[in-house]
Short mmCIF file of C-alpha atoms in Angstrom, two decimals:
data_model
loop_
_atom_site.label_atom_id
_atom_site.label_comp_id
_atom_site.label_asym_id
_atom_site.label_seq_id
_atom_site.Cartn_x
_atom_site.Cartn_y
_atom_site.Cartn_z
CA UNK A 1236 -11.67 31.29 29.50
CA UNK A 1237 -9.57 33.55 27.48
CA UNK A 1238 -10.68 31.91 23.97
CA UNK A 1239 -14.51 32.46 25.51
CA UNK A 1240 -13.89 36.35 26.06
CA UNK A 1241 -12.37 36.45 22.56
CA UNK A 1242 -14.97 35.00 20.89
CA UNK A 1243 -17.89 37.17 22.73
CA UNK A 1244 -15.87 40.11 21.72
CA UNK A 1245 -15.16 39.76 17.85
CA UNK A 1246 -18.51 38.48 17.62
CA UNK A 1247 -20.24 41.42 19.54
CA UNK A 1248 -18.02 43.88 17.18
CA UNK A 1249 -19.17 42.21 14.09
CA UNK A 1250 -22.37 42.26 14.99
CA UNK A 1251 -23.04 45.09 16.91
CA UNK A 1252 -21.06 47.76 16.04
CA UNK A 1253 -22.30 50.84 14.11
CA UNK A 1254 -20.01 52.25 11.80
CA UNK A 1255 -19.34 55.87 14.07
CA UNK A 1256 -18.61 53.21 17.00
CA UNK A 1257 -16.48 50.75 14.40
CA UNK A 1258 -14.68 54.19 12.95
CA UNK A 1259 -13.74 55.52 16.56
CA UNK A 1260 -12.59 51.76 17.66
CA UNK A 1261 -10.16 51.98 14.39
CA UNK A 1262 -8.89 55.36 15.09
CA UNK A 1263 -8.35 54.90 18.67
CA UNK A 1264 -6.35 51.71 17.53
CA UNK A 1265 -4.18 53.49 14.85
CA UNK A 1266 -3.31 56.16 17.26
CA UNK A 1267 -2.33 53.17 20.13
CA UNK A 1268 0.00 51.61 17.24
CA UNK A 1269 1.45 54.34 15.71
CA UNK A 1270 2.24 55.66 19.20
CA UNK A 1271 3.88 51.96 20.00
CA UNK A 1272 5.98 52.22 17.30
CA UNK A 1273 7.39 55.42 17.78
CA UNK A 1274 8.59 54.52 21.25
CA UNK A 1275 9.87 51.13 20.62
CA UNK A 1276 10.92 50.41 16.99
CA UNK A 1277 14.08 52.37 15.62
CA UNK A 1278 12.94 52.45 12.02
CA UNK A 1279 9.40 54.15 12.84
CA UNK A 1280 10.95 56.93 15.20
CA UNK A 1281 12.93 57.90 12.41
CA UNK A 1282 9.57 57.80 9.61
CA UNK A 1283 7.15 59.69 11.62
CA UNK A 1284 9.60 61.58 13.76
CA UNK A 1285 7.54 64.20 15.75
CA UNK A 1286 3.99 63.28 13.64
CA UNK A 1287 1.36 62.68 15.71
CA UNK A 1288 -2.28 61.22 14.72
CA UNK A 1289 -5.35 62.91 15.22
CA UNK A 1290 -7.57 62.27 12.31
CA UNK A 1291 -7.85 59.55 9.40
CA UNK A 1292 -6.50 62.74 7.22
CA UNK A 1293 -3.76 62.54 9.31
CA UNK A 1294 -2.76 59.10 9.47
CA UNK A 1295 -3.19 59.08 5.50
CA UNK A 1296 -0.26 61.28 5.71
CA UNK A 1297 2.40 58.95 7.48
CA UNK A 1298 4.25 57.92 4.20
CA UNK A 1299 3.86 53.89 3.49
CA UNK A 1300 5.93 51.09 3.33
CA UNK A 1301 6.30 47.80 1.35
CA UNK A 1302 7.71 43.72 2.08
CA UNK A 1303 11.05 44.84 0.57
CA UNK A 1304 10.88 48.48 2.76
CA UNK A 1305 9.75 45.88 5.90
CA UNK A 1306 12.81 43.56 5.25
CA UNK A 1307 15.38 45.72 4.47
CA UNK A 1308 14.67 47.44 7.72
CA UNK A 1309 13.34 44.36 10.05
CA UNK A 1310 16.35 44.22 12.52
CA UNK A 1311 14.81 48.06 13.95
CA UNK A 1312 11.44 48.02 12.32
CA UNK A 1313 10.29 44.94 15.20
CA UNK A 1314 9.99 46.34 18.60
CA UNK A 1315 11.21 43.10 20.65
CA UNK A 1316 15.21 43.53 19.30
CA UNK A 1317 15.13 40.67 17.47
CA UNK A 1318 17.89 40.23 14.39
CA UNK A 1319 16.96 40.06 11.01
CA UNK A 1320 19.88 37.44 10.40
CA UNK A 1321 19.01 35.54 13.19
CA UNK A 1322 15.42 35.23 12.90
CA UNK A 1323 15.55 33.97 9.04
CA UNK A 1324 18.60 31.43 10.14
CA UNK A 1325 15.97 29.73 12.25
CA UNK A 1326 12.82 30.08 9.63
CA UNK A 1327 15.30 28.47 6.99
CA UNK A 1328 16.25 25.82 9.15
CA UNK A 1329 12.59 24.76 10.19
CA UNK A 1330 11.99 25.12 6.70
CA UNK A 1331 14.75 22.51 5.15
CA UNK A 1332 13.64 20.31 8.32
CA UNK A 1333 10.33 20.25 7.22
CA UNK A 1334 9.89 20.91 11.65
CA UNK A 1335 7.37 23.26 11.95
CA UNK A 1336 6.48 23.53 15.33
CA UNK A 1337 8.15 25.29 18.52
CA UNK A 1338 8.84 29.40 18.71
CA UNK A 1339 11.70 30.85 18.46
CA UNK A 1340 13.45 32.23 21.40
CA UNK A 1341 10.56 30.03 23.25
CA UNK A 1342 8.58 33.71 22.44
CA UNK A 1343 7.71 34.15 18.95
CA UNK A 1344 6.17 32.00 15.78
CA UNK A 1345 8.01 32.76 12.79
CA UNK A 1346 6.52 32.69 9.22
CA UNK A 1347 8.37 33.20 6.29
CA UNK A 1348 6.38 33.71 3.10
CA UNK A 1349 8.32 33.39 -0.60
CA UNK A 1350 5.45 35.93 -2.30
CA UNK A 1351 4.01 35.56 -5.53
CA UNK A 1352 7.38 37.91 -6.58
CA UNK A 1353 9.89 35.13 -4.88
CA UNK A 1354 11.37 37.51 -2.23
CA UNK A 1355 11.48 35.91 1.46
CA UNK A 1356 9.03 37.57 4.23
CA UNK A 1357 9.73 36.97 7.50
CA UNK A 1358 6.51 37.44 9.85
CA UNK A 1359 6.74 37.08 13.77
CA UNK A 1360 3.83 36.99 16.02
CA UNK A 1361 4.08 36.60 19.79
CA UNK A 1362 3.39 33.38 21.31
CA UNK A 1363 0.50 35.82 23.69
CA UNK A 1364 -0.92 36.05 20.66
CA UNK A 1365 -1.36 32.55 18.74
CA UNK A 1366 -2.34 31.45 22.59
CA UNK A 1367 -5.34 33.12 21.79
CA UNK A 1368 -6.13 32.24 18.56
CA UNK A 1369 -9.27 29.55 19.42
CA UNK A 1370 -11.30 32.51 20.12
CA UNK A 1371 -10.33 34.28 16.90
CA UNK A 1372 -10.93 30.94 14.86
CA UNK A 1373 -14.44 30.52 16.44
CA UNK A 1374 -15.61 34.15 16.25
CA UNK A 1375 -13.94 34.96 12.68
CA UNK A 1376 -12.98 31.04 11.03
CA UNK A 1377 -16.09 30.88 8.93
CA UNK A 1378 -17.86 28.06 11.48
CA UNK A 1379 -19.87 28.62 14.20
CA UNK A 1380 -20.97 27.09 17.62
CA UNK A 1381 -23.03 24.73 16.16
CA UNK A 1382 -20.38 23.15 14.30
CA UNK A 1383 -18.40 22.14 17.22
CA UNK A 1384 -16.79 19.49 18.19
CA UNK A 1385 -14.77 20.28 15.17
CA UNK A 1386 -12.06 17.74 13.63
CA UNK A 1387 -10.21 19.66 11.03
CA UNK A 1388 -7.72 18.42 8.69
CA UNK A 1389 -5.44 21.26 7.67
CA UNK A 1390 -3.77 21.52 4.81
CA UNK A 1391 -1.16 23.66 3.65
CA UNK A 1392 2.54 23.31 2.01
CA UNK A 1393 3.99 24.25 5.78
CA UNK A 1394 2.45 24.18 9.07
CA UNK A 1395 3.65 27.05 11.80
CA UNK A 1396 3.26 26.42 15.44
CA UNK A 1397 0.48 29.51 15.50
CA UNK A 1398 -1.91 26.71 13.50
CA UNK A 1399 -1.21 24.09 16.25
CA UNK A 1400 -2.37 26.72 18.40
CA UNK A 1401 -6.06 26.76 17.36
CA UNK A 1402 -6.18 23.43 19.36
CA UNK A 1403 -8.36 23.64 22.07
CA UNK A 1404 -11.17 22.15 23.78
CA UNK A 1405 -14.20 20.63 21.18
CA UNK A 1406 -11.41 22.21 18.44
CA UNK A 1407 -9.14 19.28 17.16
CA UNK A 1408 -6.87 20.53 13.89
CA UNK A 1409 -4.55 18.02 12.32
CA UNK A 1410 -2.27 19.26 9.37
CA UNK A 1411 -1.48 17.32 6.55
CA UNK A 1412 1.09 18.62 3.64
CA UNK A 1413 -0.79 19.74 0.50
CA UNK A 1414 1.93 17.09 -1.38
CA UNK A 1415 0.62 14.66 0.14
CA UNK A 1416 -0.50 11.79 -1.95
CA UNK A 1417 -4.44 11.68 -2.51
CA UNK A 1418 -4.58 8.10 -0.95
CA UNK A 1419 -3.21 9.34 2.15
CA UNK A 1420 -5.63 12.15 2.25
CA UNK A 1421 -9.09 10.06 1.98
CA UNK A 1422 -6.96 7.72 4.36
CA UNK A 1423 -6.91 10.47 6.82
CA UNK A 1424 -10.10 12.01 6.26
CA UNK A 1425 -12.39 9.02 6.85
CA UNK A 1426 -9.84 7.42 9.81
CA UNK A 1427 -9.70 10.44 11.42
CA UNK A 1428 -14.12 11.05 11.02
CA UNK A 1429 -12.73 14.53 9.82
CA UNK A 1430 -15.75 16.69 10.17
CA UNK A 1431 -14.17 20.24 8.57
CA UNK A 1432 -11.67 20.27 5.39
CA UNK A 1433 -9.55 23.57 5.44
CA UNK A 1434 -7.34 23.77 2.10
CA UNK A 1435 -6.31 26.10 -1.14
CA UNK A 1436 -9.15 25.67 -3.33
CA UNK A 1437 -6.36 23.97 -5.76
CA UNK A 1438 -6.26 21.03 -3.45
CA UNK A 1439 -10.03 20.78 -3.18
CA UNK A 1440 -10.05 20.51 -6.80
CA UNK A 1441 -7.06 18.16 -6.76
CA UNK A 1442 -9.35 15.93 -4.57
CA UNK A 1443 -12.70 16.45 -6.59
CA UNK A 1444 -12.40 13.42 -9.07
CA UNK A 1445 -12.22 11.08 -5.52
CA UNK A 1446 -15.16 12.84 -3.35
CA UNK A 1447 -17.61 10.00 -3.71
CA UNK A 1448 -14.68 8.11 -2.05
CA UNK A 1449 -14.70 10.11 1.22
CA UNK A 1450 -17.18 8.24 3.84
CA UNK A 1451 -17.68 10.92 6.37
CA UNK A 1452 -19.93 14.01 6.31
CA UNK A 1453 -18.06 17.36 6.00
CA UNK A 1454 -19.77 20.07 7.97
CA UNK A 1455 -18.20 22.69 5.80
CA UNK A 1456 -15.15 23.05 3.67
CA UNK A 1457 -13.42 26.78 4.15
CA UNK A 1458 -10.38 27.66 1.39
CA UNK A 1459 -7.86 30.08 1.89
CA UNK A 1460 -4.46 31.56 0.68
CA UNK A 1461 -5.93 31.20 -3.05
CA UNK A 1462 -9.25 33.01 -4.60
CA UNK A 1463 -11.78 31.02 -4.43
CA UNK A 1464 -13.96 31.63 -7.49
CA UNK A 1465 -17.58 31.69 -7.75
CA UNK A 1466 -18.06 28.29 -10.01
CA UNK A 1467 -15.62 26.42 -8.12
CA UNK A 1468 -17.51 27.16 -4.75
CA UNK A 1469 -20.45 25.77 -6.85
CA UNK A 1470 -18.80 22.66 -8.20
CA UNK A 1471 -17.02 21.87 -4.73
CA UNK A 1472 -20.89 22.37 -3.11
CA UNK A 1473 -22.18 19.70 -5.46
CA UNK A 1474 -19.87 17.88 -5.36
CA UNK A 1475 -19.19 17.54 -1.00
CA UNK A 1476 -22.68 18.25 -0.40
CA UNK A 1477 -21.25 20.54 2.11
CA UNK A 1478 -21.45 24.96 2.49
CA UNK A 1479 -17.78 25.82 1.08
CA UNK A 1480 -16.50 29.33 2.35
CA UNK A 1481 -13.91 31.39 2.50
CA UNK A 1482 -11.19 33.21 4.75
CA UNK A 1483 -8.85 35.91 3.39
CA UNK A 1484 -5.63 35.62 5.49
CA UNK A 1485 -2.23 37.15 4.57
CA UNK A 1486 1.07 36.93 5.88
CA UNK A 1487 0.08 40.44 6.94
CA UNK A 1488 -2.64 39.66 9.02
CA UNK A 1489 -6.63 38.43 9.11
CA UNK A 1490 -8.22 40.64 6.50
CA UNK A 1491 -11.10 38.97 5.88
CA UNK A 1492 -13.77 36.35 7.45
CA UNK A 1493 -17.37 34.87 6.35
CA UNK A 1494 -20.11 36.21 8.04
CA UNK A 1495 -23.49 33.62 8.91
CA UNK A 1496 -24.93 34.38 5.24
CA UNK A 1497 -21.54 33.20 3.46
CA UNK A 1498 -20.35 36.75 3.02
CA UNK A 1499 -16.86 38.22 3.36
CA UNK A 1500 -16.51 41.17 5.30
CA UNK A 1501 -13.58 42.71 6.51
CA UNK A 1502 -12.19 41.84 9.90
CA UNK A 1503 -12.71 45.69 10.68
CA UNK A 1504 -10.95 45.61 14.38
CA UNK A 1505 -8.09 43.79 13.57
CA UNK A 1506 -6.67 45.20 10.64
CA UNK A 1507 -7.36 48.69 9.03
CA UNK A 1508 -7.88 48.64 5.32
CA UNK A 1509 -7.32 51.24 2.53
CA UNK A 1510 -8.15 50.79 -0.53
CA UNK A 1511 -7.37 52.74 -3.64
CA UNK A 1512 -8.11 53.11 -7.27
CA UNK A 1513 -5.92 53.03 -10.83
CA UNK A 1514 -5.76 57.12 -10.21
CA UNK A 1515 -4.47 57.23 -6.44
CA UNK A 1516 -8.16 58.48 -5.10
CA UNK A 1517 -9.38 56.26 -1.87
CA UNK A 1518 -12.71 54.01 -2.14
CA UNK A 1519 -15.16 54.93 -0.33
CA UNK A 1520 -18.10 53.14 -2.46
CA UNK A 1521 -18.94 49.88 -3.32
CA UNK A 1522 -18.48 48.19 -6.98
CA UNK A 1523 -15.02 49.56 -7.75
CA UNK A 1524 -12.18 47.84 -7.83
CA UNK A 1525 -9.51 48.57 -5.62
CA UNK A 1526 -5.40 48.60 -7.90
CA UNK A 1527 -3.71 48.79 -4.44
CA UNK A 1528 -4.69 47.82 -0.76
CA UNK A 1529 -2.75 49.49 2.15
CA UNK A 1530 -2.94 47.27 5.49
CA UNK A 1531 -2.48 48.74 8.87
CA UNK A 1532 -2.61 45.40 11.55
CA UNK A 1533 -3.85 46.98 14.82
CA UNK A 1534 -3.20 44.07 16.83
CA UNK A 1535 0.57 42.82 16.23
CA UNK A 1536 2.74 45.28 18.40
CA UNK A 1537 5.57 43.10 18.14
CA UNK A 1538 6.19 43.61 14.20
CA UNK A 1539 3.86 46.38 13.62
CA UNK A 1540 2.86 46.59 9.71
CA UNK A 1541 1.55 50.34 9.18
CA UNK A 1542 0.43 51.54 5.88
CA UNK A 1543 2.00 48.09 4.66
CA UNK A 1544 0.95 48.53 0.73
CA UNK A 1545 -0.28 44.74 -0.91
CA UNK A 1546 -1.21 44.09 -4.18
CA UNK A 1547 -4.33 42.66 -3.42
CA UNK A 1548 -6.99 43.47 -5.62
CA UNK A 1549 -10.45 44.09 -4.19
CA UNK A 1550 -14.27 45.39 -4.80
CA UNK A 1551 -16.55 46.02 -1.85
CA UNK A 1552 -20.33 45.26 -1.78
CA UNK A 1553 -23.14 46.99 -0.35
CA UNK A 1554 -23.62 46.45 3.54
CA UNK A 1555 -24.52 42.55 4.16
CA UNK A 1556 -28.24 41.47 4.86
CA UNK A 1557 -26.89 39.76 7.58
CA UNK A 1558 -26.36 43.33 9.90
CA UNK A 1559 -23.00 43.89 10.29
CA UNK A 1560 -21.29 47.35 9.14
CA UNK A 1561 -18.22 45.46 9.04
CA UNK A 1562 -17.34 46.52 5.15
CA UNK A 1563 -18.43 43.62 3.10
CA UNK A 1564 -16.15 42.50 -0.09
CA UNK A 1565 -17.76 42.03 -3.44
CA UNK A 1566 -15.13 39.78 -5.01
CA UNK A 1567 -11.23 39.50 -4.30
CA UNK A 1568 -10.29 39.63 -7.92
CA UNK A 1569 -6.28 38.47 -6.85
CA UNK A 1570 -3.12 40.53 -7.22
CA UNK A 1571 -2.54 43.25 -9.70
CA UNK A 1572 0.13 40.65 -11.07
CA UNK A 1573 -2.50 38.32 -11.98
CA UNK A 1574 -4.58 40.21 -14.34
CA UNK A 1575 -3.59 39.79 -18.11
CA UNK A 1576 -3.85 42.25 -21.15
CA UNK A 1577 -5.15 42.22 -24.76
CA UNK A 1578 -5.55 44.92 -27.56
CA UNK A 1579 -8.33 46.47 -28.30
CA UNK A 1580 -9.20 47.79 -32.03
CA UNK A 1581 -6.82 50.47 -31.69
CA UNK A 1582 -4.00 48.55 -30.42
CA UNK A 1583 -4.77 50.06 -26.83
CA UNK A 1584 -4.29 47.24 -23.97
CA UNK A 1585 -6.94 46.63 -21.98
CA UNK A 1586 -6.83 44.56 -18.38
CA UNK A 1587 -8.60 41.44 -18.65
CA UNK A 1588 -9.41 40.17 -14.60
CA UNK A 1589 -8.26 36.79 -13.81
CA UNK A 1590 -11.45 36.03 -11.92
CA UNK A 1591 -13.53 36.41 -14.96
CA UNK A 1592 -10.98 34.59 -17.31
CA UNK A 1593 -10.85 31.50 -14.67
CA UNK A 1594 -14.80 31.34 -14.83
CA UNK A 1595 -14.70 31.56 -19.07
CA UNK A 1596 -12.54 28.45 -18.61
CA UNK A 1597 -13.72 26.55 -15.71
CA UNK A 1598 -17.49 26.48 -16.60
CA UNK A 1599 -16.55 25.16 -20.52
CA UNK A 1600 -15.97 21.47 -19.14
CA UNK A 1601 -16.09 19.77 -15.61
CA UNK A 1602 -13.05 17.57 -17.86
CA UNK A 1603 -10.53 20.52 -17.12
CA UNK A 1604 -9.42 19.48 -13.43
CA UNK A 1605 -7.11 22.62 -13.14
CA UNK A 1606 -5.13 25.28 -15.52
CA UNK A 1607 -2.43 27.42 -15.72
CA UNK A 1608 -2.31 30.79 -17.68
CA UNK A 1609 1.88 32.15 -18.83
CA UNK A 1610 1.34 36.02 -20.94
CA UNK A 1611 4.66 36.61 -22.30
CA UNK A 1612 2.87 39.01 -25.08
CA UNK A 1613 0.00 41.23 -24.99
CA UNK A 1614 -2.94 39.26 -26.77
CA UNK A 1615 -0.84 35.82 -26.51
CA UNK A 1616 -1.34 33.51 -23.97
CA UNK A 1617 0.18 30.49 -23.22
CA UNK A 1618 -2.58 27.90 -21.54
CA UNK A 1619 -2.02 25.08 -19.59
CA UNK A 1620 -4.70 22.68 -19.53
CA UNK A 1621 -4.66 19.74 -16.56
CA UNK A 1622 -7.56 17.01 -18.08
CA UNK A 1623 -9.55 14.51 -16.77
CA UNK A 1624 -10.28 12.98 -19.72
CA UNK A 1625 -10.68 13.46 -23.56
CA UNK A 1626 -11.31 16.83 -24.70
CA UNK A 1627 -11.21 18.86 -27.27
CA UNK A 1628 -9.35 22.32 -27.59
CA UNK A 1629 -10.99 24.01 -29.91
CA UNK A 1630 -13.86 24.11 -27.71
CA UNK A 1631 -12.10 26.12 -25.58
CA UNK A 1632 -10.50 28.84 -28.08
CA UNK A 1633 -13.99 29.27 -29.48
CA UNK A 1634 -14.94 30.16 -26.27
CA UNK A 1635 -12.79 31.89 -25.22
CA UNK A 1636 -12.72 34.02 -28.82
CA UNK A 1637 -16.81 34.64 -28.19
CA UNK A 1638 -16.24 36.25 -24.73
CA UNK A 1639 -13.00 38.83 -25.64
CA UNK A 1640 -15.28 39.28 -28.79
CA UNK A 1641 -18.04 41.00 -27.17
CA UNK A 1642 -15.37 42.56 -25.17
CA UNK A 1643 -14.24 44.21 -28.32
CA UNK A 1644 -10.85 41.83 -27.64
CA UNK A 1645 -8.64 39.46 -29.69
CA UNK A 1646 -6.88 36.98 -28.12
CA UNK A 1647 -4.21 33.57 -29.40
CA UNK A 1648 -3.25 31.36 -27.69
CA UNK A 1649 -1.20 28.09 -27.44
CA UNK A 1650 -2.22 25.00 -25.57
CA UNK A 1651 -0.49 22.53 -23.60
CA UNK A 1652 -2.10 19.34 -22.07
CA UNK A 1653 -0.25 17.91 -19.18
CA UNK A 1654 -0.58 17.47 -15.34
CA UNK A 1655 -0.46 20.86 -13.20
CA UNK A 1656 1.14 19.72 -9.60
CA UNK A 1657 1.12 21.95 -6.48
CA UNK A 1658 4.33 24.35 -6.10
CA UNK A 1659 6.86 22.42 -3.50
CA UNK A 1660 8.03 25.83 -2.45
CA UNK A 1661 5.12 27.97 -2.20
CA UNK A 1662 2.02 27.98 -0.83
CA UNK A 1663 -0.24 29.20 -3.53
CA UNK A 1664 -0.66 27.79 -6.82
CA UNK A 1665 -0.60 30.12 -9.25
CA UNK A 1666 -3.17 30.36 -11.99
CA UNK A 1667 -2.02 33.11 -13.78
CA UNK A 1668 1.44 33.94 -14.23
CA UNK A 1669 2.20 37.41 -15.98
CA UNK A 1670 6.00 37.47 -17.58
CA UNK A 1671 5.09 41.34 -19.55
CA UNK A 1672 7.39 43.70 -18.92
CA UNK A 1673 6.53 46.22 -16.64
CA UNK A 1674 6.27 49.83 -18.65
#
């Protein structure tokens, strides 16, 4: 009954709210958190001391913090007394058992997240809230009532027991390790009559050579924890036969779901999203890309994240045919870490976005199953090619030459041809790995 009321609610605020009504919801919540923290975490009583909230002008003037700010100061920064030391003894230990399941202190789930930057995060969430996370998945998963009964094969490098807590009645999730060998996963998929495919758009192309050898018809496919580009959606729809969507989910919290048209838009009552340009100045208008995100999770009053900055990199859209006021997101272009640089004619470097170098390669052959981009240099990139069959180079680096060209770019590059396999100890594969030294 709870999952029922959750779902009627997140989908009545998606759909219903105006953006006055969706404004006042997100400043009432800001004010409940900020509140919260004051009176039960440590480490906020001593930020905001005697600052109180009144206005968005006000709450963009609590100062921010960052994952190395959050862990340096978890032990008072959580509002449930739990110990730092403690908390990532037990996340360690789950992790070298590969044992996944189970909360800690019978209360919390714990994640811990490496980062694209290789520093631990740990996460906790309250078991009151993963309990309720069938209503979340239905209202903001990318599926809808119509799809269910669902059977959903999971995959991901780790499972936490907050995923095994989507099961629920007509919702049936099974997780499978992204290492697991691709006979094992069409073994699984057809056995099992899997009906939903949830996986890092690596995997799905990991799996793409074999689709024809999957027997049972996917409903949908939804990605996550990697950007899913706009010609891989398109080859993975071909290829399935199936609508392929996306959810953007951090460590941090829910940021984004699909809407009925396909669109992201920003999960606007459960986290509270800044977003800012190269100069400082907040967005307010669609089309320009966001260099820095600040997060503020409204919901999590056990570890409360606010003004939490990300480097998640961002553009919002106009408002969505589809109705909602819920801000809708362009593109996620990645992190800031992702983009790479080249020279223009006078030697000034100028960002390149990893979204649009991904599609220059991608769409040159369906032979090139995956890649991996290493800058060391400005203008030099070291390219990683994973093939599916013969192919020549030089296709490539004419391409690629033709589309920094009418950039008014130079680019060189050296090419390696070998097999790209998933990260053991992360999550997300990385695509583009930047080694330049930060000015």
């Amino acid at each position: 009954m709870q999952a029922v009321k959750d779902y009627h609610y997140l989908t009545k605020n998606r759909k219903k709210l105006s953006r006055a009504q969706i404004e006042a919801l997100q400043l009432k919540s800001l004010q409940h958190i900020v509140e919260y923290a004051k009176a039960h975490s440590p480490f906020y009583q001593d930020l905001y001391g005697n600052q109180t909230i009144q206005s968005f002008e006000d709450f963009y003037q609590l100062p921010t913090i960052n994952k190395q700010i959050m862990m340096d100061h978890f032990s008072t920064l959580n509002t449930c007394g739990l110990i730092k030391e403690n908390v990532m003894a037990y996340a360690v230990e789950k992790e070298l058992n590969k044992d996944f399941l189970g909360y800690y202190q019978d209360e919390y789930v714990v994640g811990l997240s490496s980062g694209t930057s290789g520093n631990k995060g740990l996460y906790i969430t309250p078991k009151s809230m993963t309990k309720r996370l069938p209503g979340v998945f239905l209202s903001r998963g990318g599926i809808s009532l119509s799809d269910l009964p669902l059977r959903i094969l999971f995959c991901l490098r780790v499972f936490s027991q907050g995923f095994d807590d989507i099961n629920a009645p007509f919702l049936k999730l099974k997780y499978i390790s992204t290492m697991t060998d691709m006979d094992d996963v069409i073994k699984q998929i057809n056995q099992g009559k899997i009906n939903l495919l949830m996986a890092p758009p690596s995997f799905i192309r990991q799996l793409l050579p074999r689709h024809e050898e999957i027997q049972v018809k996917l409903k949908k496919i939804i990605t996550y924890a990697e950007v899913l580009s706009k010609s891989d959606q398109v080859v993975f729809e071909e290829a399935f036969k199936t609508k392929v969507i996306e959810i953007y989910q951090a460590s941090e919290g829910q940021i984004a779901s699909a809407c009925k048209a396909g669109h992201l838009h920003i999960n606007e009552d459960l986290v509270f999203i800044e977003l800012y340009d190269e100069a400082g100045h907040l967005i307010q208008t669609p089309h320009q890309v966001g260099h820095k995100m600040v997060l503020t999770n409204l919901i999590n009053f056990a570890q409360p994240l606010i003004r939490y900055e990300m480097n998640d990199m961002i553009a919002l859209d106009e408002p969505c045919p589809c109705g909602s006021q819920f801000r809708r997101i362009e593109k996620v272009l990645g992190r800031s870490d992702d983009n790479i640089y080249f020279y223009d004619e006078h030697l000034k470097p100028k960002i390149v976005y990893s979204d649009l170098f991904s599609r220059w390669i991608i769409t040159t052959s369906d032979l090139i199953r995956e890649f991996q981009v290493v800058q060391d240099d400005i203008s030099h990139l070291e390219i990683t090619l994973d093939l599916l069959g013969d192919f020549d180079v030089n296709t490539l680096k004419i391409r690629l030459d033709d589309e920094l060209a009418a950039l008014g770019l130079k680019g060189t590059y050296t090419f390696l041809i070998q097999t790209l396999e998933l990260p053991k100890h992360a999550n997300k594969f990385k695509r583009f790995i930047s080694r330049l030294k930060k000015e």
